[in-house]
Coordinates of C-alpha atoms in Angstrom, one line a residue:
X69 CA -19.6 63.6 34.4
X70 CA -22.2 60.5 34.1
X71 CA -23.2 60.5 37.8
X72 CA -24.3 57.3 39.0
X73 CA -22.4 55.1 36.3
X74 CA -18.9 54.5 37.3
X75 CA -19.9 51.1 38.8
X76 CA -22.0 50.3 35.3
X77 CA -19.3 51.3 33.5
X78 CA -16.1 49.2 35.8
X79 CA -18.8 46.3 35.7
X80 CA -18.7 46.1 31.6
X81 CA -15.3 46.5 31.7
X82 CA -14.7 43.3 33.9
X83 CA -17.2 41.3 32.0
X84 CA -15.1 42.4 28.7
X85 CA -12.4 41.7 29.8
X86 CA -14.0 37.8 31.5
X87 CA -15.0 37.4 27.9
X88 CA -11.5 37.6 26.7
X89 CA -10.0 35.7 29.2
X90 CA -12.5 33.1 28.1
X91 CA -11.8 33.2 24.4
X92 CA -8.1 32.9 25.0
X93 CA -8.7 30.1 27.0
X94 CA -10.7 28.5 24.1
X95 CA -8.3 29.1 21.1
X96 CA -5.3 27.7 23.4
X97 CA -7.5 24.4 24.1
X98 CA -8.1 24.4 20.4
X99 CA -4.7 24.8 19.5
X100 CA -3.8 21.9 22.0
X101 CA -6.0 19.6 20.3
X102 CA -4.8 20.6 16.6
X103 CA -1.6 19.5 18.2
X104 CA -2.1 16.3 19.6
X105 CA -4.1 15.7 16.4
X106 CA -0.4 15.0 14.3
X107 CA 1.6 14.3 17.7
X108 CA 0.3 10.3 17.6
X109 CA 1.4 8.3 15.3
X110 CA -1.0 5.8 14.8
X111 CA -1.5 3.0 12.3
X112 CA -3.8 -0.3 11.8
X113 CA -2.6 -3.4 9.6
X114 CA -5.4 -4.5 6.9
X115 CA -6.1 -7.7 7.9
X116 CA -7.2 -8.8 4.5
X117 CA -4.3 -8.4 2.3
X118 CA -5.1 -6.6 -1.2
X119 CA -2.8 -6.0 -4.4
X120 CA -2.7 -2.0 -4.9
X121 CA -4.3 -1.1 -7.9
X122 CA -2.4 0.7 -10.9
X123 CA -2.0 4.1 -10.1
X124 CA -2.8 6.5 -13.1
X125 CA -2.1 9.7 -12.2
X126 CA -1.3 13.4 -13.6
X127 CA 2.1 15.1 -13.3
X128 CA 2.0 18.8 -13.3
X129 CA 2.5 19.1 -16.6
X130 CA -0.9 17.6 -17.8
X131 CA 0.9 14.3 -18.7
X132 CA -0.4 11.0 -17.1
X133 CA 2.1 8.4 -15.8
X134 CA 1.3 5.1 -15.1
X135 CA 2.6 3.5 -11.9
X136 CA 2.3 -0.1 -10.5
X137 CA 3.0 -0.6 -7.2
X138 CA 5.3 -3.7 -6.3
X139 CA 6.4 -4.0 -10.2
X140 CA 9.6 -1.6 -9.2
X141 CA 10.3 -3.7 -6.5
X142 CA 10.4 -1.0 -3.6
X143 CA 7.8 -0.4 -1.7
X144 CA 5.5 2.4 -1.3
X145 CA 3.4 5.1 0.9
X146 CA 0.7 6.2 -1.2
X147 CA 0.1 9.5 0.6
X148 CA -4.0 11.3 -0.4
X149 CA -4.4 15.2 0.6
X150 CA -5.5 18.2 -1.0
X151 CA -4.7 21.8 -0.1
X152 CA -8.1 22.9 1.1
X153 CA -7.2 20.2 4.3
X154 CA -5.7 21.9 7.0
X155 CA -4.3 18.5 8.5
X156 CA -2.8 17.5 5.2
X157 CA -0.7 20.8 4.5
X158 CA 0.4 20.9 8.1
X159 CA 1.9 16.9 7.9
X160 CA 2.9 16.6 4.1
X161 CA 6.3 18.2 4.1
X162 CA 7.3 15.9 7.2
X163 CA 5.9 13.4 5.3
X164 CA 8.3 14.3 2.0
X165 CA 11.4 14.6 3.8
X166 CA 10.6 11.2 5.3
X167 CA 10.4 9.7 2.1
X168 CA 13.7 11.7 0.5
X169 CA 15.9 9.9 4.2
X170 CA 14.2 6.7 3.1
X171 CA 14.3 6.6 -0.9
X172 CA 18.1 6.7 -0.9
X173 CA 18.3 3.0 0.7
X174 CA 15.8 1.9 -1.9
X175 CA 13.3 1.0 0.7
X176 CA 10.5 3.0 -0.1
X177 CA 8.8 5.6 -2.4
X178 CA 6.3 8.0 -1.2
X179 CA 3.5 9.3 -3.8
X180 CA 1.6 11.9 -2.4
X181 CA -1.6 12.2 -4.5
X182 CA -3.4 15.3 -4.7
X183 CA -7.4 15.1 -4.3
X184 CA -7.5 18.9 -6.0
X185 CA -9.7 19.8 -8.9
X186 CA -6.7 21.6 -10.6
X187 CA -2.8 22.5 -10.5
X188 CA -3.3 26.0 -9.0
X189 CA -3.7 25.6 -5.7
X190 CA -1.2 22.9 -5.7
X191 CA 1.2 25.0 -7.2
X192 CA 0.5 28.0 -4.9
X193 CA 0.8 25.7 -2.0
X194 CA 4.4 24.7 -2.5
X195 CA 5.4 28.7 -4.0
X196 CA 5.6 27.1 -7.4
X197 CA 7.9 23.9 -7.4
X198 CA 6.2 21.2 -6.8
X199 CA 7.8 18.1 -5.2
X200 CA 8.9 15.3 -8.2
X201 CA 6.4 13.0 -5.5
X202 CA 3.4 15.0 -6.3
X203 CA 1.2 13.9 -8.3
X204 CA -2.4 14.8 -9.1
X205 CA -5.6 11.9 -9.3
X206 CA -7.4 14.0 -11.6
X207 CA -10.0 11.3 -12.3
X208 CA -10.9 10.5 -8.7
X209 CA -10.4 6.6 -9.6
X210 CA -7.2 6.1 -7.8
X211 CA -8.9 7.5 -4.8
X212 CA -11.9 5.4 -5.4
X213 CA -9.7 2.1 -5.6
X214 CA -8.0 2.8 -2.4
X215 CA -11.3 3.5 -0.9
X216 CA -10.5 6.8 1.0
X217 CA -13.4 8.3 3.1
X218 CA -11.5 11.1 4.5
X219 CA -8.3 12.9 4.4
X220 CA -5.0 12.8 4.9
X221 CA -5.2 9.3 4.4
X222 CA -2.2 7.2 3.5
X223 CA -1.4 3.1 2.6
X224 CA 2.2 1.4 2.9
X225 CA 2.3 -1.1 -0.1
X226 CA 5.1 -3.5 0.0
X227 CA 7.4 -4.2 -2.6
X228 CA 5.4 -7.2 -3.7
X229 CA 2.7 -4.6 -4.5
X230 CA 0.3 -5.7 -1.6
X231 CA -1.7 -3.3 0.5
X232 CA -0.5 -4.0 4.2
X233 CA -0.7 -0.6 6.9
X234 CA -3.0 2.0 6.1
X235 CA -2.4 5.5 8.7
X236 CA -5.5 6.9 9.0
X237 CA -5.7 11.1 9.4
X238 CA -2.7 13.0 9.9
X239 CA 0.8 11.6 11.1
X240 CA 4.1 12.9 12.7
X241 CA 5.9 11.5 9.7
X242 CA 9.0 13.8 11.2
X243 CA 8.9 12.2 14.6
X244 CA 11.7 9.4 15.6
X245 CA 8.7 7.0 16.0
X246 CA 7.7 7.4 12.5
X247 CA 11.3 6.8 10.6
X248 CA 12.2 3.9 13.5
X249 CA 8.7 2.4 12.6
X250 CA 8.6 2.0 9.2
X251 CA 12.3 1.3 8.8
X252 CA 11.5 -2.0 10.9
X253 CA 8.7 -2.8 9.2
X254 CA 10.2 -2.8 6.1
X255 CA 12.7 -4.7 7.3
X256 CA 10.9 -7.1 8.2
X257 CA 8.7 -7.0 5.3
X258 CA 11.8 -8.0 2.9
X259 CA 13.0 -10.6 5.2
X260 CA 9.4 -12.5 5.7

């Protein structure tokens, strides 16, 4: 019908079809690396000991609650995200069912404080029920006195209300390292 252009025609074909090959290649490397991104758990201890500040923070319901770190005498992961982060909605329900295994013992609370401007998105996030953990920094100072630069960004405060491990980006907080880690540190941490 078109003579002359069967080879044009098998050549744009191949170099489509190159092109897709090449694509898929790139998501699955990008994939790979989202991966490994939350596989590591990874931590630093803060060399210069600090007391956590008083946590004022907004419940669902519009009501603020006041909480002190150390005063309760557990200890605590205070846990910053926001829905708009892709790391931070991928690691916080890990990172919640962590804390429910743990709380039980006594050994430690987790706080997971929302960075978003309002409830909504929160409450689309988790279909509506949101987590009796979840609270909202609806003045930004909470996040100021912790001095997060970027998130998912969470602090383990000891039970004497001191800032001592902070885990910088996201976490495997479902991983057998995770649960094994912080149950000897805390360990530890009431016996020294």
């Amino acid at each position: 019908m078109f003579p002359g252009r069967g080879p044009r025609i098998a050549l744009a074909i191949g170099g489509l079809l190159l092109l897709q090959g090449v694509a898929l290649l790139g998501h699955r490397a990008l994939e790979d690396r989202r991966s490994r991104a939350v596989a590591a758990f990874r931590f630093e201890r803060i060399e210069a000991v600090m007391p956590a500040p008083e946590l004022v923070l907004e419940r669902p319901d519009g009501a603020r609650v006041a909480i002190a770190p150390g005063r309760e005498g557990e200890a605590m992961l205070v846990h910053f995200w926001a829905t708009w982060c892709p790391p931070c909605r991928q690691e916080l329900p890990a990172l919640l069912a962590l804390g429910r295994r743990l709380s039980p013992t006594g050994r430690v609370r987790v706080v997971a404080i929302a960075t978003d401007t309002s409830w909504s998105e929160i409450r689309r996030f988790f279909k509506g029920a949101i987590p009796a953990e979840v609270l909202r920094d609806a003045t930004g100072r909470v996040h100021q006195a912790f001095r997060v630069s970027s998130l998912p960004d969470t602090y383990l405060v000891t039970a004497d209300g001191l800032i001592r491990i902070r885990f910088a980006g996201a976490q495997d907080w479902g991983s057998k390292q995770a649960h094994e880690f912080l149950s000897r540190e805390l360990t530890e941490l009431i016996h020294s």
